PDB file of C-alpha atoms and ligand atoms in Angstrom:
ATOM      1  CA  UNK A   1      14.163 -15.090  -4.806  1.00 76.00           C
ATOM      2  CA  UNK A   2      10.926 -13.230  -3.745  1.00 84.00           C
ATOM      3  CA  UNK A   3      10.717 -12.856  -0.057  1.00 93.00           C
ATOM      4  CA  UNK A   4       6.623 -13.096   1.971  1.00 97.00           C
ATOM      5  CA  UNK A   5       4.881 -10.440   4.220  1.00 98.00           C
ATOM      6  CA  UNK A   6       4.473 -13.215   6.706  1.00 98.00           C
ATOM      7  CA  UNK A   7       8.314 -14.888   6.888  1.00 97.00           C
ATOM      8  CA  UNK A   8       9.432 -11.053   6.968  1.00 98.00           C
ATOM      9  CA  UNK A   9       7.187 -11.036  10.293  1.00 98.00           C
ATOM     10  CA  UNK A  10       8.520 -14.106  12.253  1.00 97.00           C
ATOM     11  CA  UNK A  11      11.274 -11.916  12.240  1.00 96.00           C
ATOM     12  CA  UNK A  12      10.795  -9.093  15.802  1.00 96.00           C
ATOM     13  CA  UNK A  13      10.526  -4.974  15.028  1.00 96.00           C
ATOM     14  CA  UNK A  14       9.008  -3.279  12.891  1.00 98.00           C
ATOM     15  CA  UNK A  15       8.244  -3.221   8.894  1.00 98.00           C
ATOM     16  CA  UNK A  16       7.800  -0.787   7.359  1.00 98.00           C
ATOM     17  CA  UNK A  17       6.320  -0.433   3.267  1.00 98.00           C
ATOM     18  CA  UNK A  18       5.972   2.530   0.905  1.00 99.00           C
ATOM     19  CA  UNK A  19       3.251   3.173  -1.466  1.00 98.00           C
ATOM     20  CA  UNK A  20       4.349   3.136  -5.436  1.00 98.00           C
ATOM     21  CA  UNK A  21       1.884   1.980  -8.216  1.00 98.00           C
ATOM     22  CA  UNK A  22       4.457   1.333 -10.808  1.00 98.00           C
ATOM     23  CA  UNK A  23       7.914  -1.095 -10.643  1.00 98.00           C
ATOM     24  CA  UNK A  24       9.923   2.465 -10.810  1.00 98.00           C
ATOM     25  CA  UNK A  25       8.504   3.415  -7.781  1.00 98.00           C
ATOM     26  CA  UNK A  26       8.642  -0.356  -6.903  1.00 98.00           C
ATOM     27  CA  UNK A  27      12.167  -0.108  -7.447  1.00 98.00           C
ATOM     28  CA  UNK A  28      12.866   3.162  -6.022  1.00 98.00           C
ATOM     29  CA  UNK A  29      11.037   1.492  -2.509  1.00 98.00           C
ATOM     30  CA  UNK A  30      12.913  -1.544  -2.592  1.00 98.00           C
ATOM     31  CA  UNK A  31      16.470   0.663  -3.117  1.00 97.00           C
ATOM     32  CA  UNK A  32      15.831   2.295  -0.255  1.00 98.00           C
ATOM     33  CA  UNK A  33      15.803   0.069   1.325  1.00 98.00           C
ATOM     34  CA  UNK A  34      12.105  -0.608   2.832  1.00 98.00           C
ATOM     35  CA  UNK A  35      10.504  -4.376   3.573  1.00 98.00           C
ATOM     36  CA  UNK A  36       7.665  -3.628   1.172  1.00 98.00           C
ATOM     37  CA  UNK A  37       5.498  -1.884  -0.990  1.00 98.00           C
ATOM     38  CA  UNK A  38       2.091  -0.437  -0.980  1.00 98.00           C
ATOM     39  CA  UNK A  39      -0.179  -1.379  -3.846  1.00 99.00           C
ATOM     40  CA  UNK A  40      -2.009   2.185  -2.950  1.00 98.00           C
ATOM     41  CA  UNK A  41      -5.347   2.568  -4.519  1.00 98.00           C
ATOM     42  CA  UNK A  42      -4.712   5.614  -4.278  1.00 98.00           C
ATOM     43  CA  UNK A  43      -1.842   6.715  -6.173  1.00 98.00           C
ATOM     44  CA  UNK A  44      -3.035   3.187  -8.406  1.00 98.00           C
ATOM     45  CA  UNK A  45      -5.597   5.886  -9.639  1.00 98.00           C
ATOM     46  CA  UNK A  46      -4.120   8.644  -8.837  1.00 98.00           C
ATOM     47  CA  UNK A  47      -1.711   7.819 -11.651  1.00 98.00           C
ATOM     48  CA  UNK A  48      -4.451   7.126 -13.999  1.00 98.00           C
ATOM     49  CA  UNK A  49      -5.905  10.267 -13.612  1.00 98.00           C
ATOM     50  CA  UNK A  50      -8.887   9.306 -11.677  1.00 98.00           C
ATOM     51  CA  UNK A  51     -10.832   9.286  -8.295  1.00 97.00           C
ATOM     52  CA  UNK A  52      -9.545   7.084  -5.239  1.00 96.00           C
ATOM     53  CA  UNK A  53     -13.977   5.630  -6.027  1.00 95.00           C
ATOM     54  CA  UNK A  54     -13.613   2.234  -7.465  1.00 96.00           C
ATOM     55  CA  UNK A  55     -13.222   3.981 -10.549  1.00 97.00           C
ATOM     56  CA  UNK A  56     -11.199   1.558 -11.638  1.00 98.00           C
ATOM     57  CA  UNK A  57     -11.373  -2.310 -12.596  1.00 98.00           C
ATOM     58  CA  UNK A  58     -10.410  -4.901 -10.387  1.00 98.00           C
ATOM     59  CA  UNK A  59      -8.126  -6.066 -13.553  1.00 98.00           C
ATOM     60  CA  UNK A  60      -6.297  -2.169 -13.450  1.00 98.00           C
ATOM     61  CA  UNK A  61      -5.572  -2.520 -10.140  1.00 98.00           C
ATOM     62  CA  UNK A  62      -4.217  -6.609 -10.306  1.00 99.00           C
ATOM     63  CA  UNK A  63      -1.949  -5.198 -13.594  1.00 98.00           C
ATOM     64  CA  UNK A  64      -0.928  -2.623 -11.370  1.00 98.00           C
ATOM     65  CA  UNK A  65       0.828  -4.958  -8.406  1.00 98.00           C
ATOM     66  CA  UNK A  66       1.944  -7.221 -10.635  1.00 98.00           C
ATOM     67  CA  UNK A  67       4.115  -5.268 -12.382  1.00 98.00           C
ATOM     68  CA  UNK A  68       4.929  -3.829  -9.254  1.00 98.00           C
ATOM     69  CA  UNK A  69       5.402  -7.975  -8.683  1.00 98.00           C
ATOM     70  CA  UNK A  70       7.537  -9.156 -11.134  1.00 98.00           C
ATOM     71  CA  UNK A  71      10.498  -6.252 -10.741  1.00 97.00           C
ATOM     72  CA  UNK A  72      11.569  -6.280  -6.794  1.00 98.00           C
ATOM     73  CA  UNK A  73      12.223  -9.680  -4.326  1.00 98.00           C
ATOM     74  CA  UNK A  74      10.452  -8.186  -1.468  1.00 98.00           C
ATOM     75  CA  UNK A  75       6.767  -9.018  -0.829  1.00 98.00           C
ATOM     76  CA  UNK A  76       3.409  -6.982  -1.870  1.00 98.00           C
ATOM     77  CA  UNK A  77       0.593  -5.482  -1.088  1.00 98.00           C
ATOM     78  CA  UNK A  78      -1.838  -4.915  -2.120  1.00 98.00           C
ATOM     79  CA  UNK A  79      -4.808  -2.229  -1.348  1.00 98.00           C
ATOM     80  CA  UNK A  80      -7.749  -4.015  -3.032  1.00 98.00           C
ATOM     81  CA  UNK A  81     -10.152  -1.584  -2.214  1.00 98.00           C
ATOM     82  CA  UNK A  82     -13.204  -3.432  -0.040  1.00 98.00           C
ATOM     83  CA  UNK A  83     -12.902  -6.450  -2.337  1.00 98.00           C
ATOM     84  CA  UNK A  84     -14.636  -5.003  -5.670  1.00 97.00           C
ATOM     85  CA  UNK A  85     -17.975  -6.804  -4.733  1.00 95.00           C
ATOM     86  CA  UNK A  86     -19.599  -9.481  -2.960  1.00 96.00           C
ATOM     87  CA  UNK A  87     -17.969 -12.929  -1.240  1.00 98.00           C
ATOM     88  CA  UNK A  88     -17.932 -14.103  -4.881  1.00 98.00           C
ATOM     89  CA  UNK A  89     -15.794 -11.242  -5.942  1.00 98.00           C
ATOM     90  CA  UNK A  90     -12.538 -11.602  -2.879  1.00 98.00           C
ATOM     91  CA  UNK A  91     -12.117 -14.997  -4.074  1.00 98.00           C
ATOM     92  CA  UNK A  92     -11.555 -14.837  -7.174  1.00 98.00           C
ATOM     93  CA  UNK A  93     -10.422 -11.715  -6.254  1.00 98.00           C
ATOM     94  CA  UNK A  94      -7.379 -13.425  -4.116  1.00 98.00           C
ATOM     95  CA  UNK A  95      -6.778 -16.610  -5.991  1.00 98.00           C
ATOM     96  CA  UNK A  96      -5.400 -14.088  -9.030  1.00 98.00           C
ATOM     97  CA  UNK A  97      -3.526 -11.245  -7.178  1.00 98.00           C
ATOM     98  CA  UNK A  98      -1.685 -14.343  -5.184  1.00 98.00           C
ATOM     99  CA  UNK A  99      -0.608 -15.886  -8.900  1.00 98.00           C
ATOM    100  CA  UNK A 100       0.057 -12.363  -9.810  1.00 98.00           C
ATOM    101  CA  UNK A 101       3.163 -13.051  -6.423  1.00 98.00           C
ATOM    102  CA  UNK A 102       1.184 -10.291  -4.188  1.00 98.00           C
ATOM    103  CA  UNK A 103       2.415 -11.412  -0.577  1.00 98.00           C
ATOM    104  CA  UNK A 104      -0.767  -9.989   0.881  1.00 98.00           C
ATOM    105  CA  UNK A 105      -3.881  -8.220   0.209  1.00 99.00           C
ATOM    106  CA  UNK A 106      -4.932  -5.806   2.570  1.00 98.00           C
ATOM    107  CA  UNK A 107      -9.763  -4.966   1.807  1.00 98.00           C
ATOM    108  CA  UNK A 108     -11.841  -2.706   4.435  1.00 98.00           C
ATOM    109  CA  UNK A 109     -15.180  -2.730   5.614  1.00 98.00           C
ATOM    110  CA  UNK A 110     -16.881  -0.496   4.076  1.00 97.00           C
ATOM    111  CA  UNK A 111     -19.257  -1.191   0.801  1.00 95.00           C
ATOM    112  CA  UNK A 112     -19.062  -1.142  -2.858  1.00 94.00           C
ATOM    113  CA  UNK A 113     -18.306   1.529  -4.205  1.00 94.00           C
ATOM    114  CA  UNK A 114     -15.854   2.798  -1.483  1.00 93.00           C
ATOM    115  CA  UNK A 115     -13.815   6.472  -1.726  1.00 93.00           C
ATOM    116  CA  UNK A 116     -11.290   7.137  -0.294  1.00 94.00           C
ATOM    117  CA  UNK A 117     -11.045   8.049   3.532  1.00 95.00           C
ATOM    118  CA  UNK A 118      -9.388  11.278   3.577  1.00 94.00           C
ATOM    119  CA  UNK A 119     -12.190  12.502   1.654  1.00 93.00           C
ATOM    120  CA  UNK A 120     -15.410  13.683   2.503  1.00 88.00           C
ATOM    121  CA  UNK A 121     -18.695  12.096   1.948  1.00 82.00           C
ATOM    122  CA  UNK A 122     -20.802   9.633   2.374  1.00 83.00           C
ATOM    123  CA  UNK A 123     -18.477   6.109   3.427  1.00 89.00           C
ATOM    124  CA  UNK A 124     -20.535   3.069   4.010  1.00 95.00           C
ATOM    125  CA  UNK A 125     -19.812   0.904   6.513  1.00 97.00           C
ATOM    126  CA  UNK A 126     -20.050  -2.643   5.259  1.00 98.00           C
ATOM    127  CA  UNK A 127     -22.778  -4.697   8.450  1.00 98.00           C
ATOM    128  CA  UNK A 128     -20.103  -6.728  10.591  1.00 98.00           C
ATOM    129  CA  UNK A 129     -20.967 -10.465   9.048  1.00 98.00           C
ATOM    130  CA  UNK A 130     -21.394  -9.046   5.436  1.00 98.00           C
ATOM    131  CA  UNK A 131     -17.411  -8.242   6.067  1.00 98.00           C
ATOM    132  CA  UNK A 132     -17.108 -11.317   7.896  1.00 98.00           C
ATOM    133  CA  UNK A 133     -18.526 -13.765   4.837  1.00 98.00           C
ATOM    134  CA  UNK A 134     -15.903 -11.638   2.297  1.00 98.00           C
ATOM    135  CA  UNK A 135     -12.154 -12.544   4.971  1.00 98.00           C
ATOM    136  CA  UNK A 136     -13.834 -16.261   4.732  1.00 98.00           C
ATOM    137  CA  UNK A 137     -14.327 -15.995   1.710  1.00 98.00           C
ATOM    138  CA  UNK A 138     -10.832 -14.077   1.832  1.00 98.00           C
ATOM    139  CA  UNK A 139      -8.602 -16.945   3.510  1.00 98.00           C
ATOM    140  CA  UNK A 140     -10.620 -19.616   1.762  1.00 98.00           C
ATOM    141  CA  UNK A 141      -9.099 -18.982  -1.985  1.00 98.00           C
ATOM    142  CA  UNK A 142      -5.769 -19.140  -0.749  1.00 98.00           C
ATOM    143  CA  UNK A 143      -3.547 -21.730  -2.429  1.00 98.00           C
ATOM    144  CA  UNK A 144      -0.065 -20.975   0.054  1.00 97.00           C
ATOM    145  CA  UNK A 145       0.185 -20.838   3.967  1.00 97.00           C
ATOM    146  CA  UNK A 146       2.756 -18.087   3.226  1.00 96.00           C
ATOM    147  CA  UNK A 147      -0.405 -15.719   1.675  1.00 98.00           C
ATOM    148  CA  UNK A 148      -2.058 -12.379   3.600  1.00 98.00           C
ATOM    149  CA  UNK A 149      -5.259 -11.645   4.484  1.00 98.00           C
ATOM    150  CA  UNK A 150      -5.060  -7.934   6.115  1.00 99.00           C
ATOM    151  CA  UNK A 151      -8.826  -6.411   7.063  1.00 98.00           C
ATOM    152  CA  UNK A 152      -9.047  -2.987   7.475  1.00 98.00           C
ATOM    153  CA  UNK A 153     -11.149  -1.887  10.494  1.00 98.00           C
ATOM    154  CA  UNK A 154     -12.656   1.787   8.307  1.00 98.00           C
ATOM    155  CA  UNK A 155     -14.813   2.310  11.980  1.00 98.00           C
ATOM    156  CA  UNK A 156     -12.813   5.174  13.707  1.00 97.00           C
ATOM    157  CA  UNK A 157     -12.218   7.425   9.085  1.00 96.00           C
ATOM    158  CA  UNK A 158     -16.351   7.179  10.023  1.00 96.00           C
ATOM    159  CA  UNK A 159     -16.728   8.443  13.653  1.00 95.00           C
ATOM    160  CA  UNK A 160     -16.685   5.136  14.959  1.00 97.00           C
ATOM    161  CA  UNK A 161     -15.688   4.956  18.969  1.00 98.00           C
ATOM    162  CA  UNK A 162     -12.964   2.353  20.056  1.00 98.00           C
ATOM    163  CA  UNK A 163     -15.070  -0.069  21.189  1.00 98.00           C
ATOM    164  CA  UNK A 164     -16.644  -0.423  18.192  1.00 98.00           C
ATOM    165  CA  UNK A 165     -13.341  -0.636  16.284  1.00 98.00           C
ATOM    166  CA  UNK A 166     -12.232  -3.093  18.826  1.00 98.00           C
ATOM    167  CA  UNK A 167     -15.281  -5.151  18.382  1.00 98.00           C
ATOM    168  CA  UNK A 168     -15.077  -5.301  14.577  1.00 98.00           C
ATOM    169  CA  UNK A 169     -11.091  -6.558  15.052  1.00 98.00           C
ATOM    170  CA  UNK A 170     -12.013  -9.175  17.210  1.00 98.00           C
ATOM    171  CA  UNK A 171     -14.995 -10.502  14.750  1.00 98.00           C
ATOM    172  CA  UNK A 172     -12.173 -10.507  11.552  1.00 98.00           C
ATOM    173  CA  UNK A 173      -9.654 -12.221  13.109  1.00 98.00           C
ATOM    174  CA  UNK A 174     -11.875 -14.695  13.917  1.00 98.00           C
ATOM    175  CA  UNK A 175     -13.099 -14.754  10.821  1.00 98.00           C
ATOM    176  CA  UNK A 176      -9.553 -15.549   9.901  1.00 98.00           C
ATOM    177  CA  UNK A 177      -7.726 -12.037   9.491  1.00 98.00           C
ATOM    178  CA  UNK A 178      -3.664 -11.555   9.670  1.00 98.00           C
ATOM    179  CA  UNK A 179      -3.882  -8.907  10.519  1.00 98.00           C
ATOM    180  CA  UNK A 180      -5.177  -5.669  11.375  1.00 98.00           C
ATOM    181  CA  UNK A 181      -4.999  -2.035   9.207  1.00 98.00           C
ATOM    182  CA  UNK A 182      -6.658  -0.144  12.061  1.00 98.00           C
ATOM    183  CA  UNK A 183      -6.694   3.159  10.121  1.00 98.00           C
ATOM    184  CA  UNK A 184      -6.778   6.631  11.392  1.00 97.00           C
ATOM    185  CA  UNK A 185      -7.504  10.181  10.015  1.00 97.00           C
ATOM    186  CA  UNK A 186      -6.860  12.814  12.991  1.00 97.00           C
ATOM    187  CA  UNK A 187      -4.197  14.415  13.502  1.00 97.00           C
ATOM    188  CA  UNK A 188      -2.208  12.787  16.310  1.00 97.00           C
ATOM    189  CA  UNK A 189      -2.198   9.454  16.681  1.00 97.00           C
ATOM    190  CA  UNK A 190      -4.125   9.469  19.685  1.00 97.00           C
ATOM    191  CA  UNK A 191      -6.563   7.215  18.224  1.00 97.00           C
ATOM    192  CA  UNK A 192      -3.788   4.944  17.284  1.00 98.00           C
ATOM    193  CA  UNK A 193      -2.373   4.533  20.571  1.00 98.00           C
ATOM    194  CA  UNK A 194      -6.088   3.998  21.771  1.00 98.00           C
ATOM    195  CA  UNK A 195      -6.765   1.462  19.829  1.00 98.00           C
ATOM    196  CA  UNK A 196      -3.314  -0.217  19.927  1.00 98.00           C
ATOM    197  CA  UNK A 197      -3.572   0.255  24.224  1.00 97.00           C
ATOM    198  CA  UNK A 198      -6.912  -1.629  23.802  1.00 97.00           C
ATOM    199  CA  UNK A 199      -6.625  -4.528  21.051  1.00 97.00           C
ATOM    200  CA  UNK A 200      -5.235  -7.948  22.177  1.00 94.00           C
ATOM    201  CA  UNK A 201      -2.738  -8.885  19.655  1.00 86.00           C
ATOM    202  CA  UNK A 202      -4.325 -11.424  18.598  1.00 90.00           C
ATOM    203  CA  UNK A 203      -2.833  -9.998  15.679  1.00 97.00           C
ATOM    204  CA  UNK A 204      -0.616  -7.897  13.810  1.00 98.00           C
ATOM    205  CA  UNK A 205      -1.235  -4.876  13.883  1.00 98.00           C
ATOM    206  CA  UNK A 206      -1.185  -1.982  10.873  1.00 98.00           C
ATOM    207  CA  UNK A 207      -0.970   0.971  10.146  1.00 98.00           C
ATOM    208  CA  UNK A 208      -1.376   4.296   7.720  1.00 98.00           C
ATOM    209  CA  UNK A 209       0.394   7.786   9.425  1.00 98.00           C
ATOM    210  CA  UNK A 210      -0.223  10.518   7.079  1.00 97.00           C
ATOM    211  CA  UNK A 211      -2.338  12.742   9.029  1.00 97.00           C
ATOM    212  CA  UNK A 212      -0.274  11.131  12.040  1.00 98.00           C
ATOM    213  CA  UNK A 213       2.518  11.196  10.421  1.00 97.00           C
ATOM    214  CA  UNK A 214       5.174  12.483  12.532  1.00 97.00           C
ATOM    215  CA  UNK A 215       5.181  10.556  15.159  1.00 97.00           C
ATOM    216  CA  UNK A 216       8.447   7.414  14.639  1.00 98.00           C
ATOM    217  CA  UNK A 217       8.247   4.446  13.714  1.00 98.00           C
ATOM    218  CA  UNK A 218       9.461   3.483  16.639  1.00 98.00           C
ATOM    219  CA  UNK A 219       6.832   4.927  18.612  1.00 97.00           C
ATOM    220  CA  UNK A 220       4.339   2.361  16.736  1.00 98.00           C
ATOM    221  CA  UNK A 221       6.607  -1.026  17.271  1.00 97.00           C
ATOM    222  CA  UNK A 222       5.842   0.426  21.625  1.00 96.00           C
ATOM    223  CA  UNK A 223       2.791   0.086  20.862  1.00 95.00           C
ATOM    224  CA  UNK A 224       2.786  -3.476  18.991  1.00 93.00           C
ATOM    225  CA  UNK A 225       2.321  -2.232  16.042  1.00 98.00           C
ATOM    226  CA  UNK A 226       4.581  -4.365  13.443  1.00 98.00           C
ATOM    227  CA  UNK A 227       3.850  -3.425   9.787  1.00 98.00           C
ATOM    228  CA  UNK A 228       4.212   1.009   9.508  1.00 98.00           C
ATOM    229  CA  UNK A 229       2.529   2.522   5.990  1.00 99.00           C
ATOM    230  CA  UNK A 230       4.142   5.146   4.478  1.00 98.00           C
ATOM    231  CA  UNK A 231       0.836   5.296   1.748  1.00 98.00           C
ATOM    232  CA  UNK A 232       1.424   7.749  -0.310  1.00 98.00           C
ATOM    233  CA  UNK A 233       4.304  10.279   0.035  1.00 98.00           C
ATOM    234  CA  UNK A 234       5.735   8.731  -2.998  1.00 98.00           C
ATOM    235  CA  UNK A 235       3.056   9.962  -5.385  1.00 98.00           C
ATOM    236  CA  UNK A 236       3.340  13.513  -3.265  1.00 98.00           C
ATOM    237  CA  UNK A 237       6.692  14.430  -3.988  1.00 98.00           C
ATOM    238  CA  UNK A 238       6.890  13.056  -7.134  1.00 98.00           C
ATOM    239  CA  UNK A 239       4.313  15.070  -8.480  1.00 98.00           C
ATOM    240  CA  UNK A 240       5.356  18.479  -6.529  1.00 98.00           C
ATOM    241  CA  UNK A 241       8.864  17.651  -8.312  1.00 98.00           C
ATOM    242  CA  UNK A 242       7.428  17.297 -11.641  1.00 98.00           C
ATOM    243  CA  UNK A 243       5.382  20.064 -11.570  1.00 98.00           C
ATOM    244  CA  UNK A 244       8.158  22.499  -9.727  1.00 98.00           C
ATOM    245  CA  UNK A 245      10.259  21.326 -12.280  1.00 98.00           C
ATOM    246  CA  UNK A 246       8.148  21.946 -16.038  1.00 98.00           C
ATOM    247  CA  UNK A 247       7.705  24.778 -14.068  1.00 98.00           C
ATOM    248  CA  UNK A 248      10.634  25.669 -14.302  1.00 98.00           C
ATOM    249  CA  UNK A 249      12.008  24.729 -17.268  1.00 98.00           C
ATOM    250  CA  UNK A 250       8.936  27.161 -19.286  1.00 98.00           C
ATOM    251  CA  UNK A 251       9.491  30.074 -17.433  1.00 98.00           C
ATOM    252  CA  UNK A 252      13.693  29.652 -17.602  1.00 98.00           C
ATOM    253  CA  UNK A 253      12.997  28.571 -21.147  1.00 98.00           C
ATOM    254  CA  UNK A 254      15.980  26.123 -20.455  1.00 98.00           C
ATOM    255  CA  UNK A 255      17.481  22.771 -18.605  1.00 98.00           C
ATOM    256  CA  UNK A 256      20.550  24.193 -16.895  1.00 98.00           C
ATOM    257  CA  UNK A 257      18.588  25.198 -14.018  1.00 97.00           C
ATOM    258  CA  UNK A 258      16.922  21.968 -13.322  1.00 98.00           C
ATOM    259  CA  UNK A 259      19.362  19.928 -14.025  1.00 97.00           C
ATOM    260  CA  UNK A 260      21.127  19.796 -10.527  1.00 96.00           C
ATOM    261  CA  UNK A 261      17.654  18.587  -8.485  1.00 97.00           C
ATOM    262  CA  UNK A 262      16.990  15.698 -10.906  1.00 98.00           C
ATOM    263  CA  UNK A 263      17.607  12.240 -11.315  1.00 98.00           C
ATOM    264  CA  UNK A 264      20.346  11.041 -13.537  1.00 97.00           C
ATOM    265  CA  UNK A 265      20.286   9.345 -16.794  1.00 96.00           C
ATOM    266  CA  UNK A 266      22.544   7.219 -15.284  1.00 95.00           C
ATOM    267  CA  UNK A 267      19.997   7.013 -12.375  1.00 96.00           C
ATOM    268  CA  UNK A 268      17.571   5.661 -14.721  1.00 97.00           C
ATOM    269  CA  UNK A 269      19.074   3.308 -16.193  1.00 95.00           C
ATOM    270  CA  UNK A 270      20.396   1.505 -12.896  1.00 95.00           C
ATOM    271  CA  UNK A 271      16.127   1.142 -12.730  1.00 96.00           C
ATOM    272  CA  UNK A 272      15.851   0.254 -15.628  1.00 95.00           C
ATOM    273  CA  UNK A 273      18.186  -2.849 -15.078  1.00 94.00           C
ATOM    274  CA  UNK A 274      19.970  -1.626 -18.607  1.00 93.00           C
ATOM    275  CA  UNK A 275      23.154  -3.174 -16.611  1.00 88.00           C
ATOM    276  CA  UNK A 276      22.536  -6.754 -18.098  1.00 87.00           C
ATOM    277  CA  UNK A 277      21.804  -5.780 -21.396  1.00 87.00           C
ATOM    278  CA  UNK A 278      24.978  -4.126 -22.707  1.00 85.00           C
ATOM    279  CA  UNK A 279      26.240  -6.044 -24.462  1.00 79.00           C
ATOM    280  CA  UNK A 280      23.920  -5.501 -27.063  1.00 77.00           C
ATOM    281  CA  UNK A 281      26.473  -3.312 -29.290  1.00 72.00           C
ATOM    282  CA  UNK A 282      22.888  -0.690 -30.362  1.00 70.00           C
ATOM    283  CA  UNK A 283      21.994  -0.399 -26.289  1.00 70.00           C
ATOM    284  CA  UNK A 284      25.746   0.149 -25.717  1.00 64.00           C
ATOM    285  CA  UNK A 285      25.500   2.436 -28.046  1.00 64.00           C
ATOM    286  CA  UNK A 286      23.038   4.398 -27.511  1.00 60.00           C
ATOM    287  CA  UNK A 287      23.773   4.229 -23.497  1.00 54.00           C
ATOM    288  CA  UNK A 288      27.405   5.840 -24.203  1.00 58.00           C
ATOM    289  CA  UNK A 289      26.298   8.767 -26.380  1.00 58.00           C
ATOM    290  CA  UNK A 290      24.318   9.988 -23.249  1.00 54.00           C
ATOM    291  CA  UNK A 291      27.118  10.192 -21.432  1.00 50.00           C
TER     292      UNK A 291
HETATM  293  C1  LIG B   1      -4.338   4.214  -0.183  1.00 95.97           C
HETATM  294  O1  LIG B   1      -3.087   3.768  -0.190  1.00 95.97           O
HETATM  295  O2  LIG B   1      -4.717   3.556  -1.169  1.00 95.97           O
HETATM  296  C2  LIG B   1      -4.705   3.936   1.392  1.00 95.97           C
HETATM  297  C3  LIG B   1      -4.188   4.721   2.478  1.00 95.97           C
HETATM  298  O3  LIG B   1      -6.341   3.411   1.185  1.00 95.97           O
HETATM  299  S1  LIG B   1      -5.679   5.701   2.069  1.00 95.97           S
HETATM  300  O4  LIG B   1      -5.331   6.182   0.689  1.00 95.97           O
HETATM  301  O5  LIG B   1      -4.599   6.375   2.899  1.00 95.97           O
HETATM  302  O6  LIG B   1      -6.484   5.305   2.796  1.00 95.97           O
HETATM  303 MG1  LIG B   2      -6.558   3.152  -0.398  1.00 95.97          MG
END
C-alpha cells in the first residue's frame, strides 16, 4: 500500500525526504527510515552522466520516478524542473506522473531550459503570470485529491529579495499550489529563516538544506517548515565511496582492504528482494554459492 505525502502531512512534525535516482536508492532511503523520496533532477541527470540542465527528456525523468514509485511504499516527490515547457506540457506531465504512482510533483519558476540552482549562469525567472498558468494547468490535470503540486520559488537563487520571494509564493498559493518550496543557496539558514518568518503559513513550506546543511531539521520545524529534502547527499556519498574503492582495488592489487568497507552481498540480495524468489532451485543454489 502506497502512503501519500498528503496523508503524512496531516500528522504533526517535519517530514524528511532523501534524494534518489533509482529504485535501489529509494529502497535505501526507505530502509533507513526516511519519510519519502525526492526523485532528484540533479541525481537522475548525474546518473546519466549529463548536466542538470534540461538535457534529459520528460520521459527519462518519468521512467526514473516510476521505477522508484514501484519499489517503495513511502511517497515519491518528483522534481519536475520547470514542468518541461508551457502549461500544456505541464498538464501532460502531471497526468503521466500521477499515473506512475508519484505522490507530488515540484515545478520551479524558471524558464525552460533551466540549469541547476547551484550552477553559475544565466538563470531566467519565469514571470508570475506565466508560472501561475503552469500551476493552474497542473492542478486541473490531477485526477485524485491526494496528488500534490509543489511550487518552487527560485527568487532567492537568482539574487532577488525576500519580499519578491514572498510575493511570488503568495501568487503561487493563490493559483492553487499545495506547498511552497523556498530554495536558497545561502551558506547559512538566514534566508530561509527570514522567508519563513514572513510567510503566512497558508501552505506548507519545503526546504532543501544543501548549502545550509548544518541546520538540524528540528530548527526548520520551529519555523513552520513541514518538509526537509536532503536532495543529493546520497549520490555524493556513492560517488566518493565508489571512486575510493575502485582506486584502492587498482592500487593495492586485490579486494582485501576494501572488503570491510563495502556492503556485503547479503545486503545487495536483501535490497533486491531476493527472498521471495528463493523457492527457485536455480536462484537458491546461486545465492548459496556466494556465502
Ligand atoms: C535537485 O535535486 O535536482 C534539486 C535540488 O532540484 S537542487 O539541486 O538543490 O537545486
Ligand atoms: Mg532539480
